Amino acid sequence: MFAAENGLKGDPRLQAISNAIRVVPHFPKQGIMFQDITTLLLDHKAFKHTVDIFVERYKDMDISVVAGVEARGFMFGPSIALAIGAKFVPLRKPKKLPGEVIAEAYELEYGRDCLEMHVGAVEAGERAIVIDDLVATGGTLSAAIRLLERVGAQVVECGCVIGLREVKGQLRLNGKPLYILVEPREIDGC
Amino acid sequence: MHRALIFSSLNPIYSKLSTTTASPDSAVFPKRDGGWIGPPPVFRLQNYKRTLLPPLCSASDSVANQPKMASQDEQDPRISKISSAIRVIPNFPKPGIMFQDITTLLLDTKAFRDTIDLFVERYRGKDISVVAGIEARGFIFGPPIALAIGAKFVPMRKPNKLPGEVISEEYSLEYGTDIMEMHVGAVQAGERALIIDDLIATGGTLCAAIKLLERVGVHVVECACVIELPELKGRERLGDKPLFVLVSST
């Protein structure tokens, strides 16, 4: 669900966030209009609004785990976790996390990839959210949800700054609610 | 395994805490309730002294004019909890390396909060407009600090991750080289910057980040890490760039 349709209609912060995102055409390959959040991170006010909106939404939901997907999920997740008093759990590409991990494979456009989480980071029964910068097909987020559910955590919601059109109209991913701040930007005159 | 220390960039004299009695080969894992899995570390604290954080010069002070520490006999009480929350994984990523795992720190909400607070207290009000964080664990600590001090966050990334125009800096690894990239236009000449990473080892990565920022005319005020591995002499490799760390591990 998009924030503007769920309680934040007309919230000027959403426009500021959208305006701060840069579109880079044909990255990483021809035809892809890459939604670049690094420009959002350079706009201190807009970056703060982004974190604030998620914090306002999740602070009273009894969330004890914020899981962030490597690497751009790391840029948003920890600040949310700190503000709501939850732990931050990094979900990483293979072989990055030391010690014992569990792994979940997922499909890419061409081939497969894998997401790992530390054993013992999350306990059964904990309420968790998953944070990433953008949701496209939902493959990565689905893998994240599966990792958390495998250890008995309850995934309350997935929160993303940007949601691509493939997910518009999908209220849920793997049966989990999806909360998205803004739609992708278009390039002007492109 | 851990000695919790405050390092002054100018004054290397510090109060030593006695080391843990746990052997170097036993990994000690903090449990979330504050207890321990495995043999608990025993810190002999007869000589425990508290260390004041060394003052950070403001925009008007040059590095040469930084006052020497008036007394280094006080340590912030938050430091020992932060140190205890870091997990050591033996022989990762290869035999002989005692890996300092900060993910357990991120699970300890108070210790993670304290970690950020210690950096924010040091850098707030010092006219710092840029916090650069090194991929990927620098992305965990950098943004909360940037948000709290009103600075922008600039990710320093591995090659081909940043879209659009970048500048690149090659740096040495133990075997071979790697490349670090930063976006063109992310920072302006004359801005004052911090560089954040979870750990400094040889200092190679931090040096690459310093070079990238200096190439575009940014003044790197300080490098800040949660952990230092002093035997790898990263501090010396940074040369005249100050380094601030919370925990030193040998």
Coordinates of C-alpha atoms in Angstrom, one line a residue:
Chain A
M1 CA 0.0 0.0 0.0
F2 CA 1.2 3.5 -0.7
A3 CA 1.6 5.9 2.1
A4 CA -0.4 8.6 0.3
E5 CA -3.4 6.3 0.2
N6 CA -3.0 5.3 3.8
G7 CA -3.1 8.2 6.2
L8 CA -0.5 10.4 4.6
K9 CA -2.5 11.9 1.7
G10 CA -1.2 15.3 1.0
D11 CA 1.6 15.0 3.4
P12 CA 4.2 17.4 2.0
R13 CA 7.0 15.2 3.2
L14 CA 6.2 12.6 0.6
Q15 CA 6.6 15.2 -2.2
A16 CA 10.0 16.3 -0.7
I17 CA 11.1 12.7 -0.6
S18 CA 10.1 12.0 -4.2
N19 CA 11.8 15.2 -5.4
A20 CA 15.0 14.2 -3.7
I21 CA 15.3 10.9 -5.6
R22 CA 17.3 10.9 -8.8
V23 CA 16.6 8.9 -11.8
V24 CA 19.6 7.5 -13.7
P25 CA 18.6 6.1 -17.1
H26 CA 19.9 2.8 -18.5
F27 CA 21.6 1.7 -15.2
P28 CA 22.6 -1.0 -14.6
K29 CA 21.6 -1.8 -18.2
Q30 CA 19.6 -0.4 -21.1
G31 CA 16.0 0.2 -20.5
I32 CA 16.2 0.4 -16.7
M33 CA 15.4 3.8 -15.1
F34 CA 17.3 3.4 -11.9
Q35 CA 15.8 5.1 -8.9
D36 CA 18.8 6.5 -7.1
I37 CA 18.3 7.2 -3.4
T38 CA 21.8 8.6 -2.8
T39 CA 20.5 12.0 -3.6
L40 CA 17.9 11.6 -0.9
L41 CA 20.7 10.9 1.6
L42 CA 22.3 14.2 0.6
D43 CA 19.1 16.1 1.5
H44 CA 19.2 16.0 5.2
K45 CA 15.6 17.2 5.7
A46 CA 14.1 14.7 3.2
F47 CA 16.2 11.9 4.6
K48 CA 14.9 12.7 8.1
H49 CA 11.3 12.8 6.8
T50 CA 11.8 9.3 5.3
V51 CA 13.0 7.9 8.6
D52 CA 10.4 9.8 10.6
I53 CA 7.5 8.5 8.5
F54 CA 8.6 4.9 9.1
V55 CA 9.2 5.5 12.8
E56 CA 5.8 7.1 13.3
R57 CA 4.2 4.1 11.6
Y58 CA 6.1 1.4 13.5
K59 CA 6.9 2.8 17.0
D60 CA 3.7 1.6 18.6
M61 CA 3.5 -1.7 16.9
D62 CA 5.6 -3.6 19.4
I63 CA 8.3 -4.3 16.8
S64 CA 11.5 -5.8 18.3
V65 CA 13.4 -6.5 15.0
V66 CA 14.2 -4.3 12.0
A67 CA 15.8 -6.4 9.3
G68 CA 17.6 -4.5 6.6
V69 CA 18.5 -5.9 3.2
E70 CA 22.1 -5.3 2.1
A71 CA 23.2 -2.8 1.2
R72 CA 20.8 0.1 0.7
G73 CA 18.5 -1.3 3.4
F74 CA 21.4 -0.7 5.8
M75 CA 21.1 3.1 5.0
F76 CA 17.5 3.3 6.3
G77 CA 17.0 0.3 8.7
P78 CA 19.3 1.2 11.6
S79 CA 18.0 4.7 12.1
I80 CA 14.5 3.3 12.3
A81 CA 15.6 0.5 14.6
L82 CA 17.3 3.0 17.0
A83 CA 14.3 5.3 17.1
I84 CA 11.7 2.5 17.8
G85 CA 14.0 0.6 20.3
A86 CA 14.3 -2.5 18.1
K87 CA 17.4 -4.5 17.2
F88 CA 18.8 -4.2 13.7
V89 CA 19.5 -7.4 11.8
P90 CA 21.4 -7.2 8.6
L91 CA 20.4 -9.6 5.8
R92 CA 23.4 -10.1 3.7
K93 CA 24.8 -11.6 0.5
P94 CA 26.5 -15.0 0.9
K95 CA 29.7 -15.3 3.0
K96 CA 29.6 -11.8 4.4
L97 CA 28.2 -12.7 7.9
P98 CA 30.7 -14.5 10.1
G99 CA 29.6 -17.4 12.2
E100 CA 26.5 -19.5 11.8
V101 CA 23.9 -18.4 9.3
I102 CA 20.8 -19.6 7.6
A103 CA 20.4 -18.9 3.9
E104 CA 17.4 -18.5 1.5
A105 CA 17.8 -18.6 -2.3
Y106 CA 15.7 -16.4 -4.6
E107 CA 15.3 -15.8 -8.3
L108 CA 16.8 -13.0 -10.2
E109 CA 15.9 -12.0 -13.8
Y110 CA 18.8 -14.2 -14.9
G111 CA 19.9 -16.7 -12.3
R112 CA 19.6 -16.9 -8.6
D113 CA 21.0 -15.2 -5.6
C114 CA 21.0 -15.9 -1.9
L115 CA 20.3 -13.9 1.3
E116 CA 21.7 -14.9 4.7
M117 CA 20.9 -14.1 8.3
H118 CA 22.7 -14.9 11.5
V119 CA 21.5 -17.9 13.6
G120 CA 20.4 -16.5 16.9
A121 CA 19.8 -12.9 15.8
V122 CA 16.1 -13.3 16.0
E123 CA 14.0 -15.4 18.4
A124 CA 10.7 -17.2 17.7
G125 CA 7.8 -14.9 18.4
E126 CA 9.5 -11.6 17.8
R127 CA 7.7 -9.1 15.7
A128 CA 9.7 -7.9 12.8
I129 CA 9.7 -5.5 9.9
V130 CA 11.9 -5.7 6.8
I131 CA 13.3 -2.5 5.3
D132 CA 14.8 -1.9 1.8
D133 CA 15.1 1.1 -0.4
L134 CA 13.0 -0.2 -3.3
V135 CA 10.7 -3.1 -4.1
A136 CA 10.5 -4.2 -7.7
T137 CA 9.5 -7.9 -8.2
G138 CA 9.5 -8.6 -4.5
G139 CA 12.0 -11.5 -4.9
T140 CA 14.5 -10.2 -2.4
L141 CA 11.9 -9.2 0.2
S142 CA 10.2 -12.5 -0.2
A143 CA 13.5 -14.2 0.7
A144 CA 13.8 -11.9 3.7
I145 CA 10.4 -12.8 4.9
R146 CA 11.1 -16.5 4.5
L147 CA 14.3 -16.2 6.5
L148 CA 12.6 -14.5 9.4
E149 CA 9.6 -16.9 9.4
R150 CA 11.9 -19.9 9.4
V151 CA 13.2 -18.9 12.8
G152 CA 9.6 -18.3 14.0
A153 CA 9.5 -14.5 13.8
Q154 CA 6.3 -12.8 12.8
V155 CA 6.9 -10.4 9.9
V156 CA 4.5 -7.6 10.5
E157 CA 5.2 -5.5 7.4
C158 CA 7.8 -4.7 4.7
G159 CA 8.6 -1.0 4.4
C160 CA 10.2 0.5 1.3
V161 CA 10.9 4.0 0.2
I162 CA 10.0 3.3 -3.5
G163 CA 7.7 0.8 -5.0
L164 CA 7.8 -0.1 -8.7
R165 CA 4.7 -0.5 -10.7
E166 CA 4.9 -4.3 -10.6
V167 CA 3.8 -4.1 -7.0
K168 CA 1.2 -1.4 -7.4
G169 CA -2.1 -2.8 -6.5
Q170 CA -0.5 -5.6 -4.6
L171 CA -1.3 -5.0 -1.0
R172 CA 0.7 -7.9 0.2
L173 CA 3.9 -9.8 -0.5
N174 CA 3.9 -13.5 0.6
G175 CA 0.8 -12.5 2.5
K176 CA 2.7 -9.8 4.3
P177 CA 1.6 -6.1 4.1
L178 CA 3.8 -3.8 2.0
Y179 CA 4.2 -0.2 2.9
I180 CA 5.7 2.1 0.3
L181 CA 6.4 5.9 0.5
V182 CA 6.6 6.9 -3.1
E183 CA 6.3 5.7 -6.7
P184 CA 9.2 5.8 -9.1
R185 CA 10.1 9.1 -10.6
E186 CA 10.0 9.7 -14.3
I187 CA 12.8 11.6 -16.1
D188 CA 11.5 15.0 -17.3
G189 CA 11.3 15.2 -21.0
C190 CA 12.7 11.7 -21.5
Chain B
M1 CA 40.2 -10.2 24.4
H2 CA 38.9 -6.7 24.4
R3 CA 40.4 -3.7 26.1
A4 CA 38.1 -0.8 26.0
L5 CA 40.1 2.3 25.4
I6 CA 39.7 5.9 24.3
F7 CA 42.3 7.0 21.9
S8 CA 43.4 10.5 21.5
S9 CA 44.7 11.3 18.1
L10 CA 47.5 13.3 19.7
N11 CA 48.1 11.6 22.9
P12 CA 48.6 7.8 22.7
I13 CA 48.8 7.5 26.5
Y14 CA 45.8 5.8 27.8
S15 CA 44.5 4.0 30.9
K16 CA 44.7 0.2 30.5
L17 CA 42.0 -2.1 31.6
S18 CA 43.2 -5.5 32.5
T19 CA 42.5 -8.1 29.7
T20 CA 40.0 -10.8 29.9
T21 CA 41.1 -14.2 31.2
A22 CA 39.3 -16.0 28.3
S23 CA 41.9 -17.6 26.0
P24 CA 42.3 -16.1 22.5
D25 CA 40.9 -19.2 20.9
S26 CA 37.6 -19.2 22.8
A27 CA 34.9 -17.2 21.1
V28 CA 32.7 -15.4 23.6
F29 CA 29.2 -14.7 22.5
P30 CA 27.0 -12.2 24.3
K31 CA 23.4 -13.3 24.8
R32 CA 20.7 -10.9 24.3
D33 CA 19.8 -10.8 27.9
G34 CA 23.2 -9.6 28.8
G35 CA 24.6 -13.0 29.9
W36 CA 27.2 -15.0 28.1
I37 CA 27.4 -18.2 26.1
G38 CA 30.7 -19.8 26.8
P39 CA 33.2 -18.8 29.5
P40 CA 32.5 -15.3 30.7
P41 CA 35.3 -12.8 30.3
V42 CA 36.7 -11.6 33.6
F43 CA 37.9 -8.1 33.7
R44 CA 40.2 -7.3 36.6
L45 CA 39.4 -3.7 37.3
Q46 CA 41.8 -2.8 40.1
N47 CA 43.4 -0.3 37.8
Y48 CA 40.2 0.9 36.2
K49 CA 40.2 4.5 35.4
R50 CA 37.8 6.6 33.5
T51 CA 39.0 8.3 30.3
L52 CA 37.7 11.6 29.1
L53 CA 37.0 11.8 25.4
P54 CA 39.7 13.9 23.8
P55 CA 38.3 17.2 22.5
L56 CA 37.7 17.7 18.8
C57 CA 38.9 20.9 17.4
S58 CA 36.3 23.2 16.0
A59 CA 36.5 24.9 12.6
S60 CA 38.6 27.7 14.0
D61 CA 41.2 25.4 15.6
S62 CA 44.1 23.9 13.6
V63 CA 45.1 20.4 14.4
A64 CA 48.4 21.7 15.8
N65 CA 46.6 23.8 18.3
Q66 CA 44.5 21.0 19.8
P67 CA 45.0 21.0 23.5
K68 CA 46.7 18.0 25.1
M69 CA 44.4 15.9 27.2
A70 CA 44.1 17.5 30.6
S71 CA 43.6 14.1 32.2
Q72 CA 43.1 10.7 30.6
D73 CA 42.1 8.9 33.7
E74 CA 38.3 8.7 33.0
Q75 CA 36.5 6.3 30.7
D76 CA 32.9 6.8 29.6
P77 CA 30.9 4.0 31.3
R78 CA 29.1 3.2 28.0
I79 CA 32.3 1.9 26.4
S80 CA 32.7 -1.3 28.3
K81 CA 29.1 -2.4 27.4
I82 CA 29.8 -1.6 23.8
S83 CA 33.0 -3.6 23.9
S84 CA 31.2 -6.5 25.5
A85 CA 28.6 -6.5 22.9
I86 CA 31.0 -7.2 20.1
R87 CA 31.5 -10.8 19.2
V88 CA 34.8 -12.4 18.1
I89 CA 34.6 -15.1 15.5
P90 CA 37.9 -17.1 15.2
N91 CA 39.3 -18.0 11.8
F92 CA 36.9 -15.9 9.7
P93 CA 37.2 -15.2 6.8
K94 CA 40.3 -17.3 7.0
P95 CA 42.5 -19.2 9.5
G96 CA 44.3 -16.9 11.9
I97 CA 41.9 -14.0 11.7
M98 CA 39.9 -13.2 14.8
F99 CA 37.0 -11.4 13.2
Q100 CA 35.4 -8.5 15.2
D101 CA 31.6 -9.0 14.6
I102 CA 29.6 -5.9 15.3
T103 CA 26.3 -7.5 14.4
T104 CA 25.8 -8.5 18.0
L105 CA 26.3 -4.9 19.0
L106 CA 23.3 -4.1 16.7
L107 CA 21.2 -6.6 18.6
D108 CA 21.9 -4.8 21.9
T109 CA 19.6 -1.8 21.6
K110 CA 21.2 0.2 24.4
A111 CA 24.8 -0.5 23.3
F112 CA 24.0 0.4 19.7
R113 CA 22.3 3.6 20.9
D114 CA 25.3 4.4 23.1
T115 CA 27.7 3.8 20.2
I116 CA 25.8 6.3 18.0
D117 CA 25.5 8.8 20.9
L118 CA 29.2 8.7 21.6
F119 CA 30.0 9.7 18.0
V120 CA 27.1 12.3 17.9
E121 CA 28.3 13.9 21.1
R122 CA 31.7 14.3 19.7
Y123 CA 30.8 15.7 16.3
R124 CA 27.6 17.7 16.9
G125 CA 28.1 21.4 16.6
K126 CA 31.4 21.1 14.8
D127 CA 30.3 22.4 11.5
I128 CA 30.5 19.0 9.8
S129 CA 28.3 18.8 6.7
V130 CA 29.4 15.4 5.4
V131 CA 29.4 11.9 6.9
A132 CA 31.0 9.4 4.5
G133 CA 30.4 5.8 5.2
I134 CA 32.3 2.9 3.8
E135 CA 30.4 -0.1 2.3
A136 CA 28.8 -1.9 3.8
R137 CA 29.2 -1.8 7.6
G138 CA 29.9 2.0 7.5
F139 CA 26.3 2.2 6.1
I140 CA 25.0 1.0 9.4
F141 CA 26.7 3.5 11.6
G142 CA 27.1 6.5 9.3
P143 CA 23.4 7.5 8.5
P144 CA 22.2 7.7 12.2
I145 CA 25.2 9.9 12.9
A146 CA 24.5 12.1 9.9
L147 CA 20.9 12.5 10.7
A148 CA 21.6 13.4 14.3
I149 CA 24.3 16.1 13.4
G150 CA 22.4 17.5 10.4
A151 CA 24.9 16.3 7.8
K152 CA 24.4 14.5 4.5
F153 CA 25.4 10.9 4.2
V154 CA 27.6 9.9 1.3
P155 CA 28.1 6.2 0.6
M156 CA 31.6 5.1 -0.5
R157 CA 31.1 2.0 -2.5
K158 CA 32.6 -1.0 -4.3
P159 CA 32.9 -0.6 -8.1
N160 CA 29.8 -0.5 -10.3
K161 CA 27.3 -0.1 -7.5
L162 CA 26.7 3.7 -7.7
P163 CA 24.7 4.8 -10.7
G164 CA 25.7 7.9 -12.6
E165 CA 29.0 9.6 -12.7
V166 CA 31.6 8.5 -10.1
I167 CA 35.2 9.1 -9.2
S168 CA 37.3 6.1 -8.3
E169 CA 40.3 5.4 -6.1
E170 CA 42.3 2.2 -6.3
Y171 CA 43.8 0.8 -3.1
S172 CA 45.9 -2.2 -2.0
L173 CA 44.6 -5.3 -0.3
E174 CA 46.7 -8.0 1.3
Y175 CA 46.7 -9.7 -2.1
G176 CA 45.8 -7.5 -5.0
T177 CA 43.9 -4.2 -5.2
D178 CA 40.3 -3.0 -4.9
I179 CA 38.5 0.1 -6.0
M180 CA 36.4 2.6 -4.0
E181 CA 33.9 4.9 -5.7
M182 CA 32.1 8.1 -4.8
H183 CA 29.4 10.1 -6.7
V184 CA 30.5 13.2 -8.5
G185 CA 28.7 16.1 -7.0
A186 CA 27.8 14.5 -3.7
V187 CA 30.2 16.8 -1.9
Q188 CA 31.4 20.3 -2.5
A189 CA 34.9 21.8 -2.1
G190 CA 35.3 23.3 1.3
E191 CA 32.9 21.0 3.1
R192 CA 34.0 19.4 6.4
A193 CA 33.7 15.6 6.5
L194 CA 33.9 12.6 8.7
I195 CA 34.6 9.1 7.5
I196 CA 32.9 6.3 9.3
D197 CA 33.6 2.5 9.2
D198 CA 33.0 -0.2 11.8
L199 CA 36.7 -1.1 12.1
I200 CA 40.1 0.1 11.1
A201 CA 42.7 -2.6 10.4
T202 CA 45.6 -1.6 8.0
G203 CA 43.9 1.7 7.2
G204 CA 43.9 1.0 3.4
T205 CA 40.2 1.5 3.0
L206 CA 40.1 4.6 5.0
C207 CA 43.0 6.1 3.1
A208 CA 41.2 5.5 -0.1
A209 CA 38.1 7.3 1.2
I210 CA 40.3 10.2 2.4
K211 CA 41.8 10.5 -1.0
L212 CA 38.5 10.5 -2.8
L213 CA 37.1 13.3 -0.6
E214 CA 40.3 15.4 -0.8
R215 CA 40.4 15.1 -4.5
V216 CA 37.2 17.1 -4.7
G217 CA 38.4 19.6 -2.1
V218 CA 36.7 18.4 1.0
H219 CA 38.4 18.8 4.4
V220 CA 38.4 15.4 6.2
V221 CA 38.2 16.4 9.8
E222 CA 38.5 12.9 11.3
C223 CA 38.0 9.2 10.7
A224 CA 35.8 7.4 13.2
C225 CA 35.5 3.7 13.8
V226 CA 33.9 1.6 16.5
I227 CA 37.0 -0.7 16.7
E228 CA 40.7 -0.4 16.0
L229 CA 43.2 -3.2 15.6
P230 CA 46.3 -1.3 16.7
E231 CA 48.8 -4.0 15.8
L232 CA 48.0 -3.4 12.1
K233 CA 49.1 0.2 12.5
G234 CA 46.2 1.8 10.6
R235 CA 46.5 4.9 12.7
E236 CA 50.0 5.5 11.3
R237 CA 48.8 4.9 7.8
L238 CA 46.3 7.7 8.1
G239 CA 49.2 10.1 8.6
D240 CA 48.1 13.5 9.7
K241 CA 44.4 12.6 9.7
P242 CA 43.0 12.1 13.2
L243 CA 41.4 8.8 14.1
F244 CA 38.8 8.4 16.8
V245 CA 37.8 4.9 18.0
L246 CA 35.7 3.6 20.8
V247 CA 37.3 0.2 21.4
S248 CA 40.7 -1.2 20.7
S249 CA 41.2 -4.9 20.2
T250 CA 44.4 -7.0 20.4

